[in-house]
Coordinates of C-alpha atoms and ligand atoms in Angstrom, one line a residue:
M1 CA 19.4 0.6 -16.3
T2 CA 20.5 -2.6 -18.0
S3 CA 18.1 -5.4 -18.0
N4 CA 19.6 -7.2 -15.0
S5 CA 21.1 -4.4 -13.0
F6 CA 18.8 -2.2 -10.8
K7 CA 19.2 0.7 -8.4
I8 CA 16.7 0.8 -5.5
A9 CA 16.3 3.5 -2.9
I10 CA 15.7 2.1 0.6
L11 CA 13.8 4.4 3.0
D12 CA 13.6 2.6 6.3
G13 CA 11.1 5.0 7.9
D14 CA 10.1 5.1 11.5
G15 CA 8.7 2.7 14.2
I16 CA 8.6 -0.8 12.9
G17 CA 10.0 0.4 9.5
P18 CA 13.6 -0.6 10.1
E19 CA 12.7 -4.0 11.5
I20 CA 10.4 -5.1 8.7
M21 CA 12.7 -3.5 6.0
K22 CA 15.6 -5.5 7.3
Q23 CA 13.7 -8.7 6.5
A24 CA 12.4 -7.4 3.2
V25 CA 15.8 -6.5 1.7
R26 CA 17.0 -10.1 2.3
V27 CA 14.9 -11.0 -0.8
F28 CA 17.5 -9.2 -3.0
D29 CA 20.4 -11.3 -1.7
V30 CA 18.5 -14.5 -2.3
L31 CA 17.6 -13.4 -5.8
K32 CA 21.2 -12.5 -6.5
K33 CA 22.4 -15.9 -5.4
H34 CA 20.1 -17.7 -7.9
R35 CA 19.7 -15.3 -10.8
D36 CA 21.9 -13.2 -13.0
L37 CA 20.6 -10.0 -11.3
D38 CA 22.3 -7.2 -9.6
F39 CA 20.7 -4.8 -7.1
E40 CA 22.3 -1.7 -5.8
L41 CA 20.4 -0.7 -2.6
I42 CA 20.9 2.9 -1.6
S43 CA 19.7 3.9 1.9
A44 CA 18.2 7.3 2.4
K45 CA 16.7 9.2 5.4
F46 CA 12.9 9.7 5.3
G47 CA 10.2 10.5 7.9
A48 CA 10.4 11.5 11.5
S49 CA 13.9 10.0 12.0
A50 CA 15.1 12.1 9.0
Y51 CA 13.5 15.2 10.6
F52 CA 15.3 14.7 13.9
E53 CA 18.7 14.1 12.1
T54 CA 18.5 16.8 9.4
G55 CA 15.6 19.1 10.2
K56 CA 13.7 17.9 7.1
A57 CA 11.3 14.9 6.8
F58 CA 12.2 14.5 3.1
P59 CA 15.8 15.9 2.9
D60 CA 17.2 17.1 -0.4
E61 CA 19.8 14.3 -0.4
T62 CA 17.0 11.7 -0.3
K63 CA 15.2 13.5 -3.2
E64 CA 18.3 13.2 -5.3
I65 CA 18.7 9.5 -4.5
C66 CA 15.1 8.8 -5.3
D67 CA 15.4 10.7 -8.6
S68 CA 18.3 8.5 -9.6
V69 CA 16.9 5.0 -8.9
D70 CA 14.8 2.6 -10.8
A71 CA 12.3 2.2 -7.9
I72 CA 11.8 3.2 -4.3
L73 CA 11.1 0.9 -1.4
K74 CA 9.7 2.8 1.6
G75 CA 9.0 1.7 5.1
P76 CA 6.1 3.2 7.1
V77 CA 6.7 6.6 8.7
G78 CA 5.2 8.5 11.6
L79 CA 5.2 8.6 15.4
S80 CA 2.6 8.3 18.1
H81 CA 0.2 11.2 18.5
E82 CA 2.2 12.5 21.5
E83 CA 5.6 12.2 19.9
S84 CA 4.4 13.8 16.7
Q85 CA 3.8 17.0 18.6
K86 CA 7.6 17.4 18.9
I87 CA 7.7 18.1 15.1
P88 CA 6.4 21.3 13.5
V89 CA 3.1 20.6 11.7
N90 CA 4.5 21.0 8.2
E91 CA 7.4 18.6 8.8
Q92 CA 5.3 15.9 10.4
P93 CA 5.8 12.8 8.2
E94 CA 2.6 12.7 6.2
R95 CA 2.7 16.4 5.3
G96 CA 6.5 16.7 5.3
A97 CA 7.5 13.5 3.6
I98 CA 4.8 11.2 2.2
L99 CA 2.6 13.8 0.4
P100 CA 5.7 15.5 -1.2
L101 CA 7.0 12.1 -2.3
R102 CA 3.7 11.3 -4.0
A103 CA 3.6 14.7 -5.6
R104 CA 7.2 14.6 -6.8
Y105 CA 6.6 11.5 -8.8
N106 CA 2.9 11.9 -9.5
T107 CA 2.2 8.5 -8.1
Y108 CA -1.5 8.7 -8.8
A109 CA -2.3 5.0 -8.9
N110 CA -2.2 3.1 -5.6
F111 CA -2.6 -0.7 -5.8
R112 CA -3.7 -2.3 -2.5
P113 CA -4.2 -6.0 -2.8
I114 CA -6.5 -7.4 -0.1
Y115 CA -5.7 -11.1 -0.3
L116 CA -6.1 -14.1 1.9
S117 CA -5.7 -17.6 0.5
K118 CA -8.2 -20.2 1.5
N119 CA -5.5 -21.8 3.7
M120 CA -5.0 -18.6 5.6
A121 CA -8.7 -17.9 6.0
H122 CA -8.6 -18.7 9.7
F123 CA -6.7 -15.4 10.3
S124 CA -9.8 -13.4 9.3
P125 CA -12.2 -12.2 12.0
L126 CA -15.0 -13.0 9.5
K127 CA -17.0 -16.2 9.8
P128 CA -15.9 -19.1 7.5
E129 CA -19.3 -19.0 5.7
I130 CA -18.5 -15.4 4.8
I131 CA -14.8 -16.0 3.8
R132 CA -15.5 -19.2 1.9
D133 CA -12.6 -19.6 -0.5
G134 CA -10.6 -16.7 0.8
I135 CA -10.4 -13.0 -0.2
D136 CA -9.0 -11.6 -3.4
I137 CA -9.7 -7.9 -4.0
L138 CA -7.6 -5.3 -5.7
L139 CA -8.4 -1.9 -4.2
I140 CA -7.2 0.9 -6.5
R141 CA -7.0 4.3 -4.8
E142 CA -6.4 7.7 -6.5
L143 CA -3.3 8.9 -4.6
V144 CA -2.4 12.5 -5.5
G145 CA -5.7 14.4 -5.6
G146 CA -8.8 15.0 -3.5
L147 CA -9.0 16.3 0.0
Y148 CA -5.4 15.4 0.9
F149 CA -4.0 17.6 -1.9
G150 CA -6.6 20.4 -2.1
A151 CA -6.2 24.0 -0.9
K152 CA -6.1 24.4 2.8
D153 CA -6.9 27.5 4.9
R154 CA -7.0 28.0 8.7
G155 CA -7.7 31.2 10.5
V156 CA -10.0 33.2 12.7
N157 CA -13.3 34.4 11.1
A158 CA -15.1 37.7 11.5
Q159 CA -16.9 36.4 14.6
G160 CA -13.5 35.6 16.2
L161 CA -14.0 31.9 15.8
R162 CA -11.2 29.6 14.7
Y163 CA -12.1 28.0 11.4
V164 CA -10.6 25.6 8.9
K165 CA -11.2 24.9 5.2
E166 CA -9.9 22.0 3.2
S167 CA -11.0 21.5 -0.4
L168 CA -11.6 18.2 -2.3
E169 CA -10.3 19.0 -5.7
Y170 CA -10.1 16.9 -8.9
D171 CA -10.0 17.7 -12.5
E172 CA -11.2 15.4 -15.2
T173 CA -7.7 14.3 -16.3
Q174 CA -6.9 13.1 -12.7
I175 CA -10.1 11.2 -12.6
S176 CA -9.8 9.6 -16.1
Q177 CA -6.2 8.5 -15.6
I178 CA -7.0 6.5 -12.4
L179 CA -10.2 5.1 -14.0
H180 CA -8.2 3.8 -17.0
V181 CA -5.8 2.0 -14.6
A182 CA -8.8 0.4 -12.8
F183 CA -10.6 -0.6 -16.0
Q184 CA -7.3 -2.2 -17.3
Q185 CA -6.9 -4.2 -14.1
A186 CA -10.6 -5.3 -14.3
E187 CA -10.1 -6.4 -17.9
K188 CA -7.2 -8.6 -16.8
R189 CA -9.1 -10.0 -13.9
K190 CA -12.8 -10.9 -13.6
K191 CA -14.1 -8.0 -15.8
V192 CA -16.1 -6.5 -12.9
L193 CA -15.3 -3.0 -11.6
H194 CA -16.9 -1.7 -8.4
N195 CA -16.9 2.1 -8.6
I196 CA -17.0 3.5 -5.0
H197 CA -18.3 7.0 -4.6
K198 CA -20.6 9.4 -2.7
S199 CA -22.6 11.0 -5.5
N200 CA -25.7 11.4 -3.3
V201 CA -23.8 14.1 -1.4
L202 CA -20.5 15.1 -3.0
I203 CA -20.4 16.9 -6.4
S204 CA -16.8 15.6 -6.8
S205 CA -18.4 12.1 -7.0
V206 CA -20.9 13.4 -9.6
L207 CA -18.0 14.5 -11.9
W208 CA -16.1 11.3 -11.1
N209 CA -19.1 9.3 -12.3
E210 CA -19.6 11.5 -15.4
V211 CA -16.0 10.8 -16.4
L212 CA -16.4 7.1 -15.7
D213 CA -19.3 7.0 -18.1
E214 CA -17.0 8.3 -20.8
V215 CA -14.0 6.1 -19.9
R216 CA -16.0 2.9 -19.8
N217 CA -16.7 3.2 -23.5
D218 CA -13.1 2.0 -24.0
Y219 CA -13.7 -1.1 -22.0
P220 CA -17.0 -2.6 -23.2
G221 CA -16.2 -6.0 -21.7
V222 CA -16.0 -4.7 -18.1
E223 CA -19.2 -4.5 -16.1
V224 CA -19.4 -1.5 -13.8
K225 CA -21.2 -1.7 -10.4
H226 CA -21.8 1.5 -8.4
L227 CA -21.7 1.5 -4.7
L228 CA -21.8 4.3 -2.2
V229 CA -18.8 4.4 0.0
D230 CA -20.7 3.9 3.3
A231 CA -22.5 0.9 1.9
A232 CA -19.1 -0.4 0.6
A233 CA -17.8 -0.4 4.1
T234 CA -20.6 -2.7 5.2
A235 CA -20.4 -4.9 2.1
L236 CA -16.6 -5.5 2.7
C237 CA -17.5 -7.1 6.0
L238 CA -20.7 -8.9 5.0
N239 CA -19.8 -10.2 1.6
P240 CA -16.2 -9.4 0.5
G241 CA -16.5 -12.2 -2.2
Q242 CA -18.6 -9.9 -4.3
F243 CA -15.6 -7.6 -5.0
D244 CA -12.8 -8.1 -7.4
V245 CA -11.4 -4.7 -8.5
M246 CA -12.6 -1.6 -6.6
V247 CA -11.7 2.0 -7.5
M248 CA -12.1 5.2 -5.5
E249 CA -10.8 8.6 -4.7
N250 CA -8.0 9.3 -2.3
M251 CA -9.6 9.5 1.2
F252 CA -12.2 6.8 0.6
G253 CA -9.3 4.5 -0.4
D254 CA -7.3 5.4 2.6
I255 CA -10.1 4.4 4.9
L256 CA -11.5 1.4 3.0
S257 CA -8.1 -0.2 2.5
D258 CA -7.5 -0.2 6.3
Q259 CA -10.8 -1.9 6.6
G260 CA -9.4 -4.4 4.0
G261 CA -6.6 -5.1 6.5
G262 CA -9.2 -5.6 9.2
I263 CA -11.1 -8.3 7.2
L264 CA -7.8 -10.1 6.5
G265 CA -7.0 -10.1 10.2
S266 CA -4.2 -7.5 10.3
L267 CA -2.8 -4.5 8.5
G268 CA 0.5 -6.5 8.5
L269 CA -0.9 -8.4 5.5
M270 CA -1.3 -5.2 3.4
P271 CA 1.5 -4.3 0.9
S272 CA 1.0 -1.6 -1.7
A273 CA 2.4 -0.1 -4.9
C274 CA 2.2 3.7 -5.7
I275 CA 2.7 4.1 -9.4
G276 CA 3.4 7.3 -11.4
P277 CA 4.2 7.8 -15.1
D278 CA 8.0 7.6 -14.6
K279 CA 8.6 6.4 -11.1
A280 CA 7.0 4.1 -8.5
Y281 CA 7.4 3.5 -4.9
Y282 CA 6.3 0.6 -2.8
E283 CA 5.3 0.6 0.9
P284 CA 3.1 -1.2 3.4
S285 CA -0.4 0.2 3.5
H286 CA -0.1 0.6 7.3
G287 CA 1.7 3.1 9.5
S288 CA 4.7 2.8 11.7
A289 CA 2.9 0.9 14.5
P290 CA 4.6 2.7 17.4
D291 CA 2.8 0.4 19.9
I292 CA 4.9 -2.6 18.8
A293 CA 8.1 -0.9 17.5
G294 CA 11.4 -2.4 18.6
K295 CA 9.8 -5.6 19.9
N296 CA 10.6 -7.9 17.0
I297 CA 6.9 -8.9 16.7
A298 CA 5.8 -6.9 13.7
N299 CA 4.5 -8.9 10.7
P300 CA 6.9 -8.2 7.8
Y301 CA 4.6 -9.7 5.1
S302 CA 3.4 -6.2 4.1
M303 CA 7.0 -5.0 3.6
I304 CA 8.2 -8.2 1.8
G305 CA 5.0 -8.1 -0.3
S306 CA 5.9 -4.6 -1.3
V307 CA 9.2 -6.0 -2.6
A308 CA 7.2 -8.6 -4.6
M309 CA 5.1 -5.8 -6.1
L310 CA 8.3 -3.8 -6.9
L311 CA 9.8 -6.8 -8.6
D312 CA 6.7 -7.4 -10.6
M313 CA 5.6 -3.9 -11.5
S314 CA 8.8 -1.9 -11.8
L315 CA 11.5 -4.5 -12.7
K316 CA 9.2 -6.8 -14.7
L317 CA 10.5 -9.9 -12.8
Q318 CA 7.1 -11.6 -12.6
A319 CA 8.4 -15.1 -11.9
E320 CA 10.7 -13.9 -9.1
A321 CA 7.8 -11.9 -7.6
D322 CA 5.6 -14.9 -7.7
A323 CA 8.3 -16.9 -5.9
V324 CA 8.3 -14.3 -3.1
W325 CA 4.5 -14.5 -2.7
R326 CA 4.6 -18.3 -2.6
S327 CA 7.4 -18.3 0.0
M328 CA 5.5 -16.0 2.3
R329 CA 2.2 -17.7 2.0
S330 CA 3.8 -21.2 2.4
V331 CA 5.0 -20.2 5.9
F332 CA 1.5 -19.2 7.0
E333 CA -0.1 -22.2 5.2
A334 CA 2.4 -24.5 7.1
G335 CA 0.6 -23.5 10.3
Y336 CA 2.8 -20.7 11.6
S337 CA 1.5 -17.2 12.6
T338 CA 2.8 -13.8 13.5
A339 CA 1.7 -12.1 16.7
D340 CA -0.8 -9.8 15.0
L341 CA -2.7 -12.7 13.5
S342 CA -3.3 -15.1 16.4
P343 CA -3.8 -14.7 20.1
K344 CA -1.0 -16.0 22.4
D345 CA -3.2 -18.9 23.6
S346 CA -4.3 -20.1 20.1
G347 CA -1.9 -23.0 20.1
V348 CA -0.2 -22.0 16.9
E349 CA 3.5 -21.3 16.8
I350 CA 4.0 -17.5 16.7
L351 CA 7.0 -16.3 14.8
S352 CA 9.0 -13.2 15.5
T353 CA 9.7 -10.7 12.7
E354 CA 13.2 -12.2 12.2
D355 CA 12.0 -15.8 12.4
F356 CA 9.3 -15.1 9.8
G357 CA 12.0 -13.6 7.6
D358 CA 14.3 -16.6 8.1
K359 CA 11.5 -19.1 7.0
V360 CA 10.5 -17.0 4.0
M361 CA 14.1 -16.7 2.8
T362 CA 14.7 -20.5 3.3
K363 CA 11.6 -21.2 1.2
L364 CA 12.5 -18.7 -1.4
D365 CA 16.0 -20.2 -1.7
E366 CA 14.4 -23.6 -2.1
I367 CA 11.9 -22.4 -4.8
L368 CA 14.6 -20.6 -6.8
S369 CA 17.0 -23.6 -6.6
T370 CA 14.4 -25.7 -8.4
P371 CA 15.0 -25.6 -12.1
Ligands
LIG1 P1 -0.7 1.9 12.1 O1 -1.1 1.4 10.8 O2 0.7 2.2 12.4 O3 -1.2 0.8 13.3 C1 -2.5 0.4 13.5 C2 -2.5 -1.0 14.2 O4 -2.0 -2.0 13.3 C3 -1.6 -1.0 15.4 O5 -2.2 -1.7 16.4 C4 -0.3 -1.7 14.9 O6 0.4 -2.4 15.9 C5 -0.9 -2.6 13.9 N1 0.0 -2.9 12.8 C6 0.3 -2.1 11.7 N2 1.2 -2.7 10.9 C7 1.5 -3.9 11.5 C8 2.4 -5.0 11.2 N3 3.2 -4.9 10.1 N4 2.5 -6.0 12.0 C9 1.7 -6.1 13.1 N5 0.9 -5.1 13.5 C10 0.8 -4.0 12.7 O7 -1.7 3.1 12.4 P2 -1.5 4.3 13.5 O8 -1.1 3.7 14.8 O9 -2.8 5.0 13.4 O10 -0.4 5.2 13.0 C11 1.0 5.2 13.5 C12 1.8 6.2 12.7 O11 1.9 5.8 11.3 C13 1.1 7.6 12.7 O12 2.1 8.6 12.8 C14 0.5 7.7 11.3 O13 0.4 9.0 10.8 C15 1.5 6.9 10.5 N6 1.1 6.3 9.2 C16 2.0 6.3 8.2 C17 1.6 5.7 7.0 C18 2.6 5.5 5.9 O14 3.8 5.6 6.1 N7 2.2 5.3 4.6 C19 0.3 5.1 6.8 C20 -0.6 5.2 7.9 C21 -0.2 5.8 9.1

């Protein structure tokens, strides 16, 4: 990769994936117009749609494309519960595509910003006195360990009963590497790290906390606050302002980050970055939203925000990433909404997926034209 020429894999995914991806990739055209940058976008099949076309949710050709690029932009994958039954269990998109993608590139660090500016605070279902100046949390989720990646067994036991066994597995290296990421982020931000665990029940959390007590010696300026995951779920609703950086294991992060979308007002406001040692991919935190697919009403903020994170974290184009964030937020701050964030009778103008994309690109064009 030369410093201004980048190859990016584009995995549209399923459900609303293609609709929101169509808006997100427009960012690259606007950037090319204003900056000496070149982006080669390479589309590849991934998810349920890939399975129906090729028999594999993560086809070999897609693996080769992903291996060859500087970064991967991925739309959500998956089908409704009923439609998923048409795919063999091991090829269903999470097991057949997402987990193998994460394992292939060891994308152990998942960054999930839960952000709502003060001027967008009206989108939150929380009361104004709870939201105050908005929400600004960075949730860091371990992404390649724990229950989702542990050994699995299913069968019939000696009594003739069907049983299942899934293991929550971590070694100390997996724990320390994600904790280092979290401490480094806390150092750059408010120097407070909330460690979310369940050490009163799970011995995996006991080891996690032991490792934390070793790792924290490298970051004497960061204050650590411990919180049990169940209490954290309540605290996110009652007092989100207490949090800055939060770190947790895989499944806790999956669940609490969706709650993060809830306190913002919609999962459509939740982009994410999945970072490994040599490769990263970027995706909305949410799923394929089959209930609204094909209706041109999905909120593309999460997908466009994932482009902003890609520009910032993989391509080191911080100013351009910042311009993308400002463009998106300015649309909402100007009084517009998308269908997920406001009821129909709210009196605000509700934009379609495409109209939101148009307004963001117009604003981005304007910002990048300004010397
Ligand atoms: P979901 O996240 O797709 O949707 C939950 C709710 O949020 C729905 O009401 C949906 O309409 C809404 N929503 C989500 N994104 C939105 C957006 N951008 N704009 C407006 N509204 C939005 O969760 P689900 O329905 O439980 O799952 C659907 C499928 O997605 C399942 O197959 C699931 O396995 C899969 N999934 C995939 C990923 C991923 O690709 N990383 C993550 C989670 C779920």
